[in-house]
Coordinates of C-alpha atoms in Angstrom, one line a residue:
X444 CA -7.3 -24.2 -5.4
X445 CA -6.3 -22.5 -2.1
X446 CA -8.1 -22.4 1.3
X447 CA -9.6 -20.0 3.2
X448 CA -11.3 -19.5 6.4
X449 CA -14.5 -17.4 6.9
X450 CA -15.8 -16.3 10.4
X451 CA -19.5 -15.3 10.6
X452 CA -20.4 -17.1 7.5
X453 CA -23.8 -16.9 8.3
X454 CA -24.0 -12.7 8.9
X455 CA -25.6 -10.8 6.4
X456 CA -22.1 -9.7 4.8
X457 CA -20.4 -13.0 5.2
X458 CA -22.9 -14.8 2.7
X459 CA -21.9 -12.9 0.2
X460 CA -18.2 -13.1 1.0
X461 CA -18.4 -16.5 1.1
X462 CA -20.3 -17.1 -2.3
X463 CA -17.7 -14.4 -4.3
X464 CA -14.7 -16.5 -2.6
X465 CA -16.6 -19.7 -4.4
X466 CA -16.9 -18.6 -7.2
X467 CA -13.2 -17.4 -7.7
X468 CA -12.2 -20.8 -7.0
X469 CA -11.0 -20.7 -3.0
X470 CA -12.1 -23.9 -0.6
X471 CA -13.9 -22.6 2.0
X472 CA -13.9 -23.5 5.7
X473 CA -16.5 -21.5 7.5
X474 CA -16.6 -20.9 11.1
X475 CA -19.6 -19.7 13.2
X476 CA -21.7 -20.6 16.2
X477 CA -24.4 -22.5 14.6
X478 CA -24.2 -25.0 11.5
X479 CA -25.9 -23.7 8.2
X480 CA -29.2 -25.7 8.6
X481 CA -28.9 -26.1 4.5
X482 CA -26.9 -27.8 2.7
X483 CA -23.5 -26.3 2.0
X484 CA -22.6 -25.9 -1.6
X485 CA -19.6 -27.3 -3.4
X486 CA -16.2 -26.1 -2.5
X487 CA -17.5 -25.1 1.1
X488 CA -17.5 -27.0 4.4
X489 CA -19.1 -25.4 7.9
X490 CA -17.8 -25.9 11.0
X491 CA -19.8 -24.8 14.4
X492 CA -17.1 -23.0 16.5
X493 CA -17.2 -21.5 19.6
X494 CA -14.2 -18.3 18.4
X495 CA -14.2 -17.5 21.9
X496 CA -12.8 -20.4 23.0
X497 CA -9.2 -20.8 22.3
X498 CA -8.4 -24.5 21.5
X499 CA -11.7 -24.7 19.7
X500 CA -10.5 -21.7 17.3
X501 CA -7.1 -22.9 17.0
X502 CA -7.8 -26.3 15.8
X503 CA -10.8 -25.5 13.7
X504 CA -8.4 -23.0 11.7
X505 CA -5.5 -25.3 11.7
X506 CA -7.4 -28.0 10.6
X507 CA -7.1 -26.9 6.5
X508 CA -3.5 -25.1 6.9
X509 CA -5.2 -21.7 5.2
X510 CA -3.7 -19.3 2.8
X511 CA -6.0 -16.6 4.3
X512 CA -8.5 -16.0 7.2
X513 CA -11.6 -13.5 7.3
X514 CA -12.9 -13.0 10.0
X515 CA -16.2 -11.3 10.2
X516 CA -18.0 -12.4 12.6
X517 CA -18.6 -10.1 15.7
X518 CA -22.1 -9.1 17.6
X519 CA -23.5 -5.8 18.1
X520 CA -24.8 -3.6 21.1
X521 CA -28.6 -3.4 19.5
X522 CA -28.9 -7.3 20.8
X523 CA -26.7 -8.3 23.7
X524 CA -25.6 -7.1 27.3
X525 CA -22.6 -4.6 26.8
X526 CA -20.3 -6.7 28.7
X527 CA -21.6 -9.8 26.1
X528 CA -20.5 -7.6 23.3
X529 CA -17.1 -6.8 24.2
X530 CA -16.1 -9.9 25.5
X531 CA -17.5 -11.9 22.5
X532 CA -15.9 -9.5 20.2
X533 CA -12.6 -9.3 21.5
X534 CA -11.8 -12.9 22.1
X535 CA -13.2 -13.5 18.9
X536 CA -10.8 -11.8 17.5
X537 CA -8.0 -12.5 19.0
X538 CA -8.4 -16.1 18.7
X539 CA -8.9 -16.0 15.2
X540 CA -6.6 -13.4 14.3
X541 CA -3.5 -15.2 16.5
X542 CA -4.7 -19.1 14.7
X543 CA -4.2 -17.0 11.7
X544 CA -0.6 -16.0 12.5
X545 CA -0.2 -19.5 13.2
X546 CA -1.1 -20.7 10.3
X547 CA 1.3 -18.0 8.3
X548 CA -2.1 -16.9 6.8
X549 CA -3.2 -13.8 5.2
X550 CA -5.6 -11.9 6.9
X551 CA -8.7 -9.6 6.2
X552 CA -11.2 -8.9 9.1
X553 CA -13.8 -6.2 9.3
X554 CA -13.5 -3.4 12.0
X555 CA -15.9 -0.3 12.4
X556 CA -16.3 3.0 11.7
X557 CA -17.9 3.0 15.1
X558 CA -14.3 3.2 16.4
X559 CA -14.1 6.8 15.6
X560 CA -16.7 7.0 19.0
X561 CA -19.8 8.7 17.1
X562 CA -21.9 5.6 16.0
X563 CA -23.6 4.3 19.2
X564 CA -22.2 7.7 21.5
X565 CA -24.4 9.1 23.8
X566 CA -24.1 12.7 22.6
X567 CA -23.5 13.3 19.2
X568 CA -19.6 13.4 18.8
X569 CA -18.2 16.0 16.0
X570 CA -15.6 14.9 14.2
X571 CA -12.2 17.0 13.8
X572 CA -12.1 17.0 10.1
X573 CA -13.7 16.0 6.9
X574 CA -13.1 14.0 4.6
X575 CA -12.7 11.2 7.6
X576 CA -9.6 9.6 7.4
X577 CA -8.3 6.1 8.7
X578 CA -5.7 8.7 10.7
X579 CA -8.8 10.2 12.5
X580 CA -8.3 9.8 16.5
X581 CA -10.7 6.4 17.7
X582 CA -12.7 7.8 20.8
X583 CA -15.0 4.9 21.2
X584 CA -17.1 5.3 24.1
X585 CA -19.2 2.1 23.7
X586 CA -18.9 -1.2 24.4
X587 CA -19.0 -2.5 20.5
X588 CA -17.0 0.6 19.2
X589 CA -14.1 -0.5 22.1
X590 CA -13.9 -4.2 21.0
X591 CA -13.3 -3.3 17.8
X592 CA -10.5 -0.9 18.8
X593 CA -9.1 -3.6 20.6
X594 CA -9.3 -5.7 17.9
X595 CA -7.9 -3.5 15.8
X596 CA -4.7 -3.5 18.4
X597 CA -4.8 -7.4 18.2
X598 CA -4.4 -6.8 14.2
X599 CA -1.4 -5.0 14.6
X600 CA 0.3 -7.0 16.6
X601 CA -0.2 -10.2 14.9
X602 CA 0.8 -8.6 11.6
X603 CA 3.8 -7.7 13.7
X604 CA 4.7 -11.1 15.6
X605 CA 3.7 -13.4 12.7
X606 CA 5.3 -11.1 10.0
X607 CA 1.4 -11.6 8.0
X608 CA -0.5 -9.5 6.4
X609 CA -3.7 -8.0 7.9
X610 CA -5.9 -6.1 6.2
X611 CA -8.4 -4.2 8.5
X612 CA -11.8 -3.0 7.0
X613 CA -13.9 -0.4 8.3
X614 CA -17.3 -0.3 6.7
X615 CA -19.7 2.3 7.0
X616 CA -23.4 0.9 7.3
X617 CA -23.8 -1.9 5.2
X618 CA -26.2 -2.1 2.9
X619 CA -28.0 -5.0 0.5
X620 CA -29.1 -4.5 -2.9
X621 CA -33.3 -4.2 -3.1
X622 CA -33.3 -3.6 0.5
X623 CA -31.6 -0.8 1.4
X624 CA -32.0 0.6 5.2
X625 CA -30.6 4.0 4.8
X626 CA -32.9 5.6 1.8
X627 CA -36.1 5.0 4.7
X628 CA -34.0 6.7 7.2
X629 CA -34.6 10.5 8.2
X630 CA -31.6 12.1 7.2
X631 CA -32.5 15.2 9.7
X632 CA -32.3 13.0 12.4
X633 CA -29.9 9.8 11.9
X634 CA -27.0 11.6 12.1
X635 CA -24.7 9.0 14.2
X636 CA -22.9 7.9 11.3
X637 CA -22.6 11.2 9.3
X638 CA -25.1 10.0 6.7
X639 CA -22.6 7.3 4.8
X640 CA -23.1 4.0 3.9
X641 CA -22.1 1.3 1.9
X642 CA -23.2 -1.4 -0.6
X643 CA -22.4 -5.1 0.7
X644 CA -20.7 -5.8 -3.1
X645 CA -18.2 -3.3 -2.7
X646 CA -17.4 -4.7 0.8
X647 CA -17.1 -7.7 -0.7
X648 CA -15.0 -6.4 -3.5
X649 CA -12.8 -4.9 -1.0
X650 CA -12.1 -8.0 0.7
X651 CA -11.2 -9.9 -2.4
X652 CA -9.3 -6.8 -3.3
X653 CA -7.1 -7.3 -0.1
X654 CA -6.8 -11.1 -0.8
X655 CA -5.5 -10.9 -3.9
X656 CA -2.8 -8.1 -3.6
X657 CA -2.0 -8.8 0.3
X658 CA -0.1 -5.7 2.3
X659 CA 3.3 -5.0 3.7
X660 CA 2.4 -5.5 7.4
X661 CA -1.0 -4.0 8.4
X662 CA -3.6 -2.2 6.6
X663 CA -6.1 -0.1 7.5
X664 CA -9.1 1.4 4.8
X665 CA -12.7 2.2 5.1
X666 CA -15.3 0.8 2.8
X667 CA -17.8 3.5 1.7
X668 CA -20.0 4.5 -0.9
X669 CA -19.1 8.2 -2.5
X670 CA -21.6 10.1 -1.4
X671 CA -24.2 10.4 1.3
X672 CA -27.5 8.7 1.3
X673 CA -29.5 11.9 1.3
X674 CA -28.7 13.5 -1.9
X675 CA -28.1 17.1 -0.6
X676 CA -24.4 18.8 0.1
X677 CA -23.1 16.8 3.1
X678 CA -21.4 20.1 4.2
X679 CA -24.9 21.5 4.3
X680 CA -26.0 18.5 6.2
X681 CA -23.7 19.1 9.0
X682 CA -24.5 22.8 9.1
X683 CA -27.5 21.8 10.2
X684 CA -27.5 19.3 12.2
X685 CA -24.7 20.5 14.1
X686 CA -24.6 24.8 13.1
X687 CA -21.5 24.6 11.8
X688 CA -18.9 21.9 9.8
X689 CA -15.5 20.8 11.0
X690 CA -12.2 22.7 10.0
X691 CA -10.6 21.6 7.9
X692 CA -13.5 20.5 6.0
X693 CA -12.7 19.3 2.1
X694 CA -15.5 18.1 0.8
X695 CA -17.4 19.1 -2.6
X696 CA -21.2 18.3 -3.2
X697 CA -22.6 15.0 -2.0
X698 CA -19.4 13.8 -1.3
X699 CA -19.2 10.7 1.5
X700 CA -17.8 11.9 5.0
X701 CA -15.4 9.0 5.1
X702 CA -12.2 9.1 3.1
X703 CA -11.9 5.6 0.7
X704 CA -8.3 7.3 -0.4
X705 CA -6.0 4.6 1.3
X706 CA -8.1 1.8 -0.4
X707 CA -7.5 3.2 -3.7
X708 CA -4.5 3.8 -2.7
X709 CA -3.6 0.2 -1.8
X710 CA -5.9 -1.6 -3.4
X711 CA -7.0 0.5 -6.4
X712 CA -10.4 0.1 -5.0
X713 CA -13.8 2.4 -5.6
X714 CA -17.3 2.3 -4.7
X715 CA -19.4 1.2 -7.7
X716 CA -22.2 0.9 -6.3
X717 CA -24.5 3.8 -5.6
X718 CA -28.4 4.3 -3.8
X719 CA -29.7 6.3 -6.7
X720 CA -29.9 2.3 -8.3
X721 CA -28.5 -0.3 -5.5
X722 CA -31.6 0.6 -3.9
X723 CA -33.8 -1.1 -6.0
X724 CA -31.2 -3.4 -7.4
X725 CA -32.8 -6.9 -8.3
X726 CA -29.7 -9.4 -8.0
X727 CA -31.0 -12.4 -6.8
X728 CA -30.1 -14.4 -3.6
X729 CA -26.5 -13.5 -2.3
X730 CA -25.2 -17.2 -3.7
X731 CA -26.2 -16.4 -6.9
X732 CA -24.9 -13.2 -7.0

């Protein structure tokens, strides 16, 4: 049985990354800023950590000598003070990305698609092609979008210095099974993220995906469902939203506007899971899932 250590255990995604990672059989160490009030379950210790704080980090990682790290936890803009949110998120990661190199340990840690610059912009930003690639320029204008583009420069460099593996995830907006955001969203009017989303399984897939067949260096891959939450032709969708659709623009039907190529690709990862029956989905509580 190998160790791992999980950053934002307690987030909406990192409960159900850390009950998969049980399940297969990992010990695992989780890191965030408050201590589960519960009990933890077997296999699983929790560790309060300050991840903005060096030493703390360091030792808290060091502590169980990890095969891997994921590191999830970050903050968003819709809660803090900008300046809160960048600091937090960028120290964060680099502390626990840079423990991880110390510790020669794998590495998967989630990024955004709001590097791109169109999540949280201020005017709608039009993107230069479609599908979305993970080669699309990052023109974050935001203070969460820019920690995670300096995160993502963190990656890279510890994949480089270390000579680890990183895999870095960009999800689209996460979703949970039964209680699905983006089906009660107007589609003619929540436009930010190009009408894509993603169910929190197949995140959590992915990042079991990554663990088990690590990269050469560092890897980069969104983590979307196949097709857009509102069930007409997303080329249509952008028509009118926006009057017209980027060129080049190859995309057939319902068809998500971010590319999941490279995961497959690397990973021989897909989206299974899809609104048309996630959105209902009755699973049970994320530790049971």
């Amino acid at each position: 049985m190998a160790d791992v250590v999980v950053t934002g255990s307690g987030g909406d995604l990192g409960r159900w990354v850390v009950g998969s990672l049980v399940r297969a059989g990992w010990r695992v160490r989780c890191l965030d800023h408050e201590h589960p009030a519960e009990d933890t379950p077997p296999g699983v210790t929790a560790v309060e950590t300050d991840l903005t704080d060096a030493g703390e980090t360091l030792e808290a990682v060091l502590a169980v000598d990890p095969e891997a790290v994921v590191h999830l936890a970050a903050v968003g803009p819709q809660y803090y003070a900008p300046s809160r949110v960048y600091e937090n998120n960028t120290l964060a990661a680099y502390h626990v990305l840079t423990a991880a190199g110390e510790a020669g340990a794998d590495v998967v840690w989630t990024s955004s698609e709001s590097v791109y610059g169109w999540v949280f912009a201020e005017e709608q930003v039009f993107p230069d092609a479609l599908p979305v690639s993970v080669d699309h320029a990052c023109r974050p204008e935001d203070q969460y979008g820019v920690s995670k583009a300096a995160a993502e420069a963190t990656a890279e460099s510890v994949a480089r210095r270390y000579d680890v593996p990183v895999t870095t995830i960009r999800p689209s907006w996460i979703q949970h099974p039964g209680a699905y955001e983006c089906t009660d969203a107007d589609g003619e009017d929540v436009v930010d993220n190009f009408w894509s989303y993603v169910d929190v399984r197949d995140v959590v897939r992915l990042v079991r995906a990554a663990l088990e067949s690590p990269p050469d260096g560092e890897e980069t891959v969104h983590a979307a469902a196949a097709e857009n939450y509102v069930g007409r032709p997303t080329r249509e969708l952008f028509e009118e939203a926006f009057g017209s659709v980027p060129t080049p623009c190859d995309l057939a039907g319902t068809e998500s506007a971010l590319s999941t190529a490279n995961a497959g690709a690397a990973y021989g990862w897909e989206p299974e899971y899809s609104y048309h029956e996630a959105a209902t989905d009755d699973v049970g509580p994320w530790d049971e899932w």
